[in-house]
Amino acid sequence: MPPDRRPGAALLAAALVLGPATPVVAAPAGSAPVEAPPVAPAAEPYPLYPQVGAGTALFDHGAKLAGFVEPDWYEANIPFVDLPDAEVEDTYYYRWRTYKEALKYTGPEDGWIVSEFLGPVGYSAPGGGIVAAAGHHVYEGRWLRDSRYLDDYLDYWLRGSGAGPKPATDFLNEHTTDWAHQYSFWAADAVVARARVDGRWDFAADRLPELERQWAAWAPQFDRDLGLYWQVPVWDAMEYTASAYQSDDPYHGGDGFRPTINAYQFGDAVAIAELLRSRGRPGDGQSADRYQEAARALQSTVDRHLWDPDKQFYQHVMRDDRAVVPDREQIGFVPWYFHMAPPSAAPAWAQLTDPMGFAARFGPTTVERRSPWFMHDALVGCCRWSGPSWPYATSQALTAMANLLNDYPAQPYVDRQDYYDVLRGYALTQRKDGRPYVAEAHHPDEDRWIYDGRGHSEDYNHSTFTDLVLSGLLGIRPRSGDQVRISPLAPAGWDHFAVENAPYHGHNLSVAWDRDGDTYHRGAGLRVWVDGELVHHQADLRPADVRVGPARRVDAEPLVDDLANASGTGHPAASASHTWHADSPADAVDGQDFHLDVPSTRWTSYGSPHRQDWLAVDLGAPTRVSDVRISFYDDGGGVRTPDAYDLQHRTPEGGWADVPGQVRTPRTPERGRLHRVLVAPAVVTDGLRLRPSRADGGAVGVTAFQSWRAEDRRVTARLRADDGVLGVRPGGGAEVVAEVRATGPLTVRPALLVPAGWRAEPLGPPGDQVVTPDRPVELRWRLHVPGAAALGERAPLRLMISTDVGHTADLVHAEVVFDPADFTAPVWDDGFDGPLRAYRVGARFGEPVPALRADGGALVVEAGRQSAAVLAAPVTAPAGDLAVVLEPRSFAGAAPEDSVLLGRANGPDDLVLAWYNNHFRTSAADVRVAGRDRGDAAGGCCATVAWSPGDRFAVVFAGGVMTSWVEHDGRWRGLRSAPFGAAVEPGRVEGWSPAIGVRLTGGRLELERVTVLGRPG
C-alpha cells in the first residue's frame, strides 16, 4: 500500500535538480539537503480565456446566458445568436452548456476529450472516450474559439489512447482491435470540416498519415467482390434496428452493407484527397487521385447495390445472402451528409415529411411508419432504433438536408421551411419538465424521453444542434480559401436574426438579417461583418459569397493540469475532512466541471459536523504551482458559494501553510464564476489544500480544483519506462533515464522530482543543458527506494524541464514489483503430474462444478454449460506475506466466461480471489465474506490485460491488501490493488487456505501449475 499521505501528516517533499537552484528544501532526517526545482522569472499570465478581439455588439450577450455558470467561458468561445424563435434559441445555448459539460481533461498525455456520457461507462476507451459520436463532436466543437479542445480530441483518436489497442471481444466489437474503430467514424471528413471553420489546414494536413491509416483500417470489412463495406448495426451505434430484427441477432443486427459506413468511407476518401492536394508535396497529387477514384467507385457501387429504385431510397443489404431489407430507415439520408448521393436520388426526401414515412411531432423516426417493425419493442427497454427519435440520427438527417438545399439543384420534395420545421421539432424534442434537456431517445409522438437513465443519460452528448443552427438555419457555409458562403435556411417570414462574432479562419464573423432595420439599427437587409468591419450587405436572403481575407493562425498555449486524475486511482489523490455520502473528493479532480445534481462530479461538505472543512490533493511528487483554478458548487440550497477560502500548500516539513504571493480573480468568492489564483513566484510542493468557509458555517462544494502549468511547445521530454512504469525493489536502486529534444537551439534546466522519502542522484554533469534539433540530451539519475516501500506501491517520478517561457514535464511511476525470489518458504506446489490431489472443491455463483481431472501435467477443466468451482489446497499457510502463482496452459475460448481465479478461500462463501477473464481480457477482485459478495469494497473493476501462452498470474497477500500481477517475457506488472481489509479482518483471512478457481461457459480450460510461497514476517 502507498505510505500514509493524509493531509497534515509530516511528509517531506524531496526533489533533485541538475544545476543551481534556490531555495533549498529540507531533506529527510539523516540525509543531505536537496535543492528545489528552479523557479522561472515571473511572466505575464496567459489569458484565462481566448481573446475575442474586434467584433460587433448587436445585442446583449449577458441576457442570453442568464443562470449559466462561468458565463465568461461562453463569451470567449461561442458564436452568439439572436433568433425570433425562443425555443430554438434556448436550445442553442443549452446545447453549448451540454458541450462544455462534456469537455473532459484526461491528463498530460491525451489532454482534452469530448465525452458522450457525463458519467463513465464500461465500454469506453481509455479516459472515457467513445468514438461513436466523435464526428458529431467535431462538427459541433469546430465553432469554439479555443482550439485546444479539438486539437487534443482529434489527436486522442488519431495518435493517442483512442487509437490504441482494444480487446476484440463481442462486448467491445470483435471485428476491430483498436478503439478508433470500435464504432463507425467519419474521421477525415470531420477533420476537414473543422479546418474549413478555423482555417488551420496545416494542422489537418499534419494528421494525414493517421487519417490514411484510419481509412485503410476498415479494409477487413470491405467486400472486394461487391466493392462495398459492411458493418454490424450495433457498431454503427444503432442496436435493435428494423434491419437487425430481420436477422438472427436482433441486438447486434445482421452484418450488412449499409449506407452509413459506405458514405463515411466515401466522405473520408474525398477529405483525404482534398488534404493531399492542399499539402502539395511531391506525389500528393497522384495519391489524391487514388483516393478520389476510390470514392467514385464506392459512390457508383452504392448507387448500384444500395439504392432501391422501387423504394426510391438507400437501403440496408444483408451481407451473407444479399437480401435487401424492405424497410426504409433514416440512415438512407446519410449519403447527402457527404455529398455522395446524385441529384437523381432526391425523391428519397419525400419520405422525410410523409406521415407514413419519417414525419413525427418529435421526429424524425428512425424507421418509416409503414414498417411492421415501427416501434417494435421500443417501450420494452433501451435501446431500440426501430422508430424512436434519436438525436444522433436527426443530426445526420438535418446536416444532409442542409447540403441538399444548398449544394444540389432545386428539387420539389423539401424546402427551407421543411428544414426549419424539422429543426424546430428537434428543438421541442429537447425538453423535460418544460426545460431544455437531451437524453438518448425520445418517443416520436409523445412528449417524453423513453431512454433516459438516471445518472446516465442526462445532457447526452451524442448529436449536434448548434452546428445545425449555424451552418444550416443561419447559413454560415464554411469554405477553404478566404471566403465564406452565407446561405440562410431561415423561414422567409422571419424579420430578423443574427449570429455574432463566430470564430472563422481566425477572424470574427457576424451576420445579421434585419428586414426593416428596426431590430439591430445597422440598416435594413442582410449584413456581414469581419472583425467588426462591414464587408457585405444586400437587401434579401439570397446566397452570397463573402470574402473574409487570409486566415489568421490562432494557436492556444499548451497547458497541463497537474491536479487532474481522470481514472481516480493513484496520484494525484484527493481527500477531505468530510464528504457527503453521495459525493467524492476525487470528483473535484476528475477533469470535468459541471454543476448537475445527477450525475454529479463534485465534492461537498454537506452534513459535516465541522464549521470549516478542507479538500486536499496529494500530488505524490512535487510540482510547480503557479495558476490554481477553483469552480465552487452552489445548488442554491444546502450547498452555497463560500464567503472566503484559504489556499494552502504542503511544506517540506509536512505541515500546511498559505500559498504566498496569491493574486485572486475575483478577489472574493462569487457565485457562478471560475476563481483563479495566480502565484508568483511559483511554489514547489507535493500537496495543495483548499479551505472554503461560510460565515454561517454551512456546507460548501467544489466541482473543479485545478493547477495549470504552461508548457514550452519547443521541448519534448520523456522518461524511459515500459508502459510508463519503472519496476523497483524496496531498499534497492534503479536507473532513471530521460531524453530531451527541442525544435531549435535551446538552453534547458532539468529536474527530477521524486516523492518524500525517495532520493535521486545525478549520473551526469549538473547544470543547464543545451539542446539542439540534431543533439538531444540524455539524462540519468540513480533512484534510491525506501526500504519501507510496500509491494504494489506506485510512486510518481516527475521530470521537469524549465525554459524561459514554460515548464515541460513528463511523468512515470516507479512500481514496487513482485519477485517470487523474495518468497522463500514453500507452502504448496502442484504440477498436476499425477492424480488430482485432495483439494476442497466447492461450487461458486450457484453454478455446477465442471469436470476436473489431472491429465498430462495439467489440471483439465471441461464444461458443457456455465460452470464454476473453487479449489482450496489442503494446507495451512504460515504467518506473514503469501504469494500464489498460477500458470495457465490454455483457455477455452468461451464467452462470456473463460476465467481463472487465485488467492485464498475457506470454501465458496469465504474467499478473496483475483480473477482474469480471457474473453473480456480483464482482471479484478472477487471477495465474498459469510456468503455476501464484497468485490466493490475490495477494489472494484477492472484492469485490462491480455494473457499469452507462457504468461503467469500471481497474487500477494500482505496485511489487508491483495495485489495481483501478470508476468510476460519475464517481467512482472501490477494489475490491481484490492484492499480486502475493508470487507474482512486480515487476521481472519490468514486462516484461509491458498486457492485457485475456474469459471467457464463451455469448452476446455487447462492449468499447468500452481505454486504457493510464503514470506515470514
Coordinates of C-alpha atoms in Angstrom, one line a residue, residues 708-887:
W708 CA -2.4 24.7 -14.6
R709 CA 1.1 24.9 -15.9
A710 CA 2.2 26.3 -19.3
E711 CA 4.5 24.1 -21.3
D712 CA 7.1 25.1 -23.9
R713 CA 5.9 23.6 -27.2
R714 CA 9.5 23.7 -28.4
V715 CA 10.6 21.0 -25.9
T716 CA 9.8 17.3 -25.8
A717 CA 10.8 15.5 -22.6
R718 CA 10.4 11.8 -22.0
L719 CA 11.3 9.4 -19.1
R720 CA 12.0 5.9 -20.3
A721 CA 9.8 3.3 -18.8
D722 CA 7.9 0.3 -20.1
D723 CA 4.2 1.3 -20.3
G724 CA 5.0 4.3 -18.1
V725 CA 6.1 2.1 -15.2
L726 CA 9.6 1.6 -13.8
G727 CA 10.0 -1.6 -11.7
V728 CA 11.9 -1.2 -8.4
R729 CA 12.6 -3.2 -5.2
P730 CA 12.3 -2.0 -1.6
G731 CA 15.6 -0.6 -0.4
G732 CA 17.1 -1.0 -3.8
G733 CA 18.1 1.3 -6.6
A734 CA 17.2 1.8 -10.2
E735 CA 18.5 3.9 -13.0
V736 CA 16.2 6.6 -14.4
V737 CA 16.9 7.7 -18.0
A738 CA 15.3 10.7 -19.7
E739 CA 15.7 12.2 -23.2
V740 CA 15.1 15.9 -24.0
R741 CA 14.6 17.1 -27.6
A742 CA 14.0 20.6 -28.9
T743 CA 12.9 22.1 -32.2
G744 CA 15.7 24.7 -32.1
P745 CA 18.8 25.5 -30.1
L746 CA 17.6 25.9 -26.5
T747 CA 19.0 26.1 -23.0
V748 CA 17.0 24.0 -20.6
R749 CA 17.2 23.3 -16.9
P750 CA 16.2 19.7 -16.0
A751 CA 14.9 18.4 -12.6
L752 CA 13.8 15.0 -11.4
L753 CA 11.2 15.5 -8.7
V754 CA 10.6 12.4 -6.5
P755 CA 8.3 11.6 -3.6
A756 CA 9.1 12.1 0.0
G757 CA 11.4 9.5 1.4
W758 CA 12.8 8.7 -2.1
R759 CA 16.1 10.0 -3.3
A760 CA 17.8 10.5 -6.7
E761 CA 21.4 11.4 -7.6
P762 CA 22.5 12.6 -11.0
L763 CA 24.7 10.3 -13.1
G764 CA 25.9 13.1 -15.3
P765 CA 27.2 16.6 -15.3
P766 CA 25.0 19.1 -13.4
G767 CA 23.9 22.4 -14.7
D768 CA 21.9 23.8 -17.6
Q769 CA 21.9 21.8 -20.8
V770 CA 21.9 23.0 -24.4
V771 CA 19.6 21.0 -26.7
T772 CA 19.6 21.3 -30.5
P773 CA 17.4 19.5 -33.0
D774 CA 20.3 17.2 -34.0
R775 CA 21.6 16.7 -30.5
P776 CA 19.1 15.6 -28.0
V777 CA 20.2 15.4 -24.4
E778 CA 20.2 12.2 -22.4
L779 CA 19.9 12.5 -18.6
R780 CA 20.4 9.8 -16.0
W781 CA 19.8 9.5 -12.3
R782 CA 20.2 6.8 -9.7
L783 CA 16.9 6.3 -7.8
H784 CA 17.0 5.1 -4.2
V785 CA 13.9 3.4 -3.0
P786 CA 12.9 3.5 0.7
G787 CA 13.2 0.1 2.4
A788 CA 9.7 0.5 3.8
A789 CA 8.1 0.8 0.3
A790 CA 5.2 -1.6 0.1
L791 CA 4.7 -4.2 -2.6
G792 CA 2.5 -2.7 -5.3
E793 CA 3.1 0.9 -4.3
R794 CA 3.3 3.2 -7.2
A795 CA 5.2 6.4 -6.7
P796 CA 5.2 9.2 -9.3
L797 CA 8.5 10.5 -10.8
R798 CA 8.2 13.8 -12.5
L799 CA 10.8 15.1 -15.0
M800 CA 10.5 18.9 -15.2
I801 CA 12.3 20.8 -18.0
S802 CA 12.3 24.6 -17.4
T803 CA 12.9 27.1 -20.1
D804 CA 12.5 30.9 -20.4
V805 CA 8.8 30.5 -21.3
G806 CA 7.5 27.4 -19.6
H807 CA 8.0 24.1 -17.8
T808 CA 7.6 20.9 -19.8
A809 CA 7.2 17.7 -17.8
D810 CA 6.9 14.0 -18.1
L811 CA 5.5 11.6 -15.5
V812 CA 6.1 7.9 -14.9
H813 CA 5.6 5.7 -12.0
A814 CA 8.1 3.7 -10.0
E815 CA 6.3 0.5 -9.0
V816 CA 7.5 -1.8 -6.2
V817 CA 7.1 -5.1 -8.1
F818 CA 6.6 -8.7 -7.2
D819 CA 9.5 -11.1 -7.3
P820 CA 9.0 -14.8 -6.4
A821 CA 12.6 -14.9 -5.2
D822 CA 11.5 -12.8 -2.3
F823 CA 9.2 -15.6 -1.1
T824 CA 11.5 -18.3 0.3
A825 CA 9.1 -20.6 2.2
P826 CA 7.5 -23.3 0.0
V827 CA 3.9 -23.9 1.0
W828 CA 2.3 -25.8 -1.9
D829 CA 3.3 -26.8 -5.4
D830 CA 1.2 -28.8 -7.8
G831 CA 2.3 -29.6 -11.3
F832 CA -0.8 -31.8 -11.9
D833 CA 1.5 -34.7 -13.0
G834 CA -0.4 -37.4 -11.0
P835 CA -3.9 -38.0 -9.7
L836 CA -5.8 -34.9 -8.8
R837 CA -4.8 -34.0 -5.2
A838 CA -7.0 -33.5 -2.3
Y839 CA -8.4 -30.0 -2.9
R840 CA -11.5 -29.0 -1.2
V841 CA -13.8 -28.3 -4.2
G842 CA -16.8 -26.0 -3.8
A843 CA -19.4 -24.6 -6.3
R844 CA -19.5 -20.9 -6.9
F845 CA -22.1 -18.4 -8.3
G846 CA -24.8 -21.1 -7.8
E847 CA -23.4 -22.9 -10.9
P848 CA -22.5 -26.6 -11.2
V849 CA -18.9 -27.7 -10.7
P850 CA -17.2 -28.5 -14.0
A851 CA -15.4 -31.8 -14.7
L852 CA -12.0 -31.7 -13.1
R853 CA -9.1 -34.0 -13.6
A854 CA -5.3 -34.1 -13.7
D855 CA -4.1 -35.2 -17.1
G856 CA -0.7 -34.8 -19.0
G857 CA 0.8 -32.4 -16.4
A858 CA -2.3 -30.1 -16.3
L859 CA -5.5 -29.6 -14.4
V860 CA -8.1 -30.1 -17.2
V861 CA -11.4 -28.4 -16.7
E862 CA -14.3 -29.2 -19.0
A863 CA -17.9 -28.0 -19.1
G864 CA -20.8 -28.1 -21.5
R865 CA -22.6 -25.2 -19.8
Q866 CA -21.8 -22.3 -17.4
S867 CA -19.9 -23.8 -14.5
A868 CA -17.6 -22.7 -11.7
A869 CA -15.5 -24.1 -8.9
V870 CA -13.1 -23.0 -6.1
L871 CA -10.3 -25.4 -5.2
A872 CA -8.8 -24.8 -1.8
A873 CA -5.4 -26.5 -1.2
P874 CA -5.2 -28.8 1.8
V875 CA -2.5 -26.8 3.5
T876 CA -2.3 -24.1 6.2
A877 CA -0.2 -21.1 5.1
P878 CA 2.4 -19.8 7.6
A879 CA 2.0 -16.3 9.1
G880 CA 3.3 -13.4 7.1
D881 CA 3.0 -12.5 3.4
L882 CA 1.8 -15.1 1.0
A883 CA 2.1 -15.4 -2.8
V884 CA 0.0 -17.7 -5.0
V885 CA 1.3 -18.2 -8.6
L886 CA -0.8 -19.7 -11.3
E887 CA 0.4 -20.9 -14.8

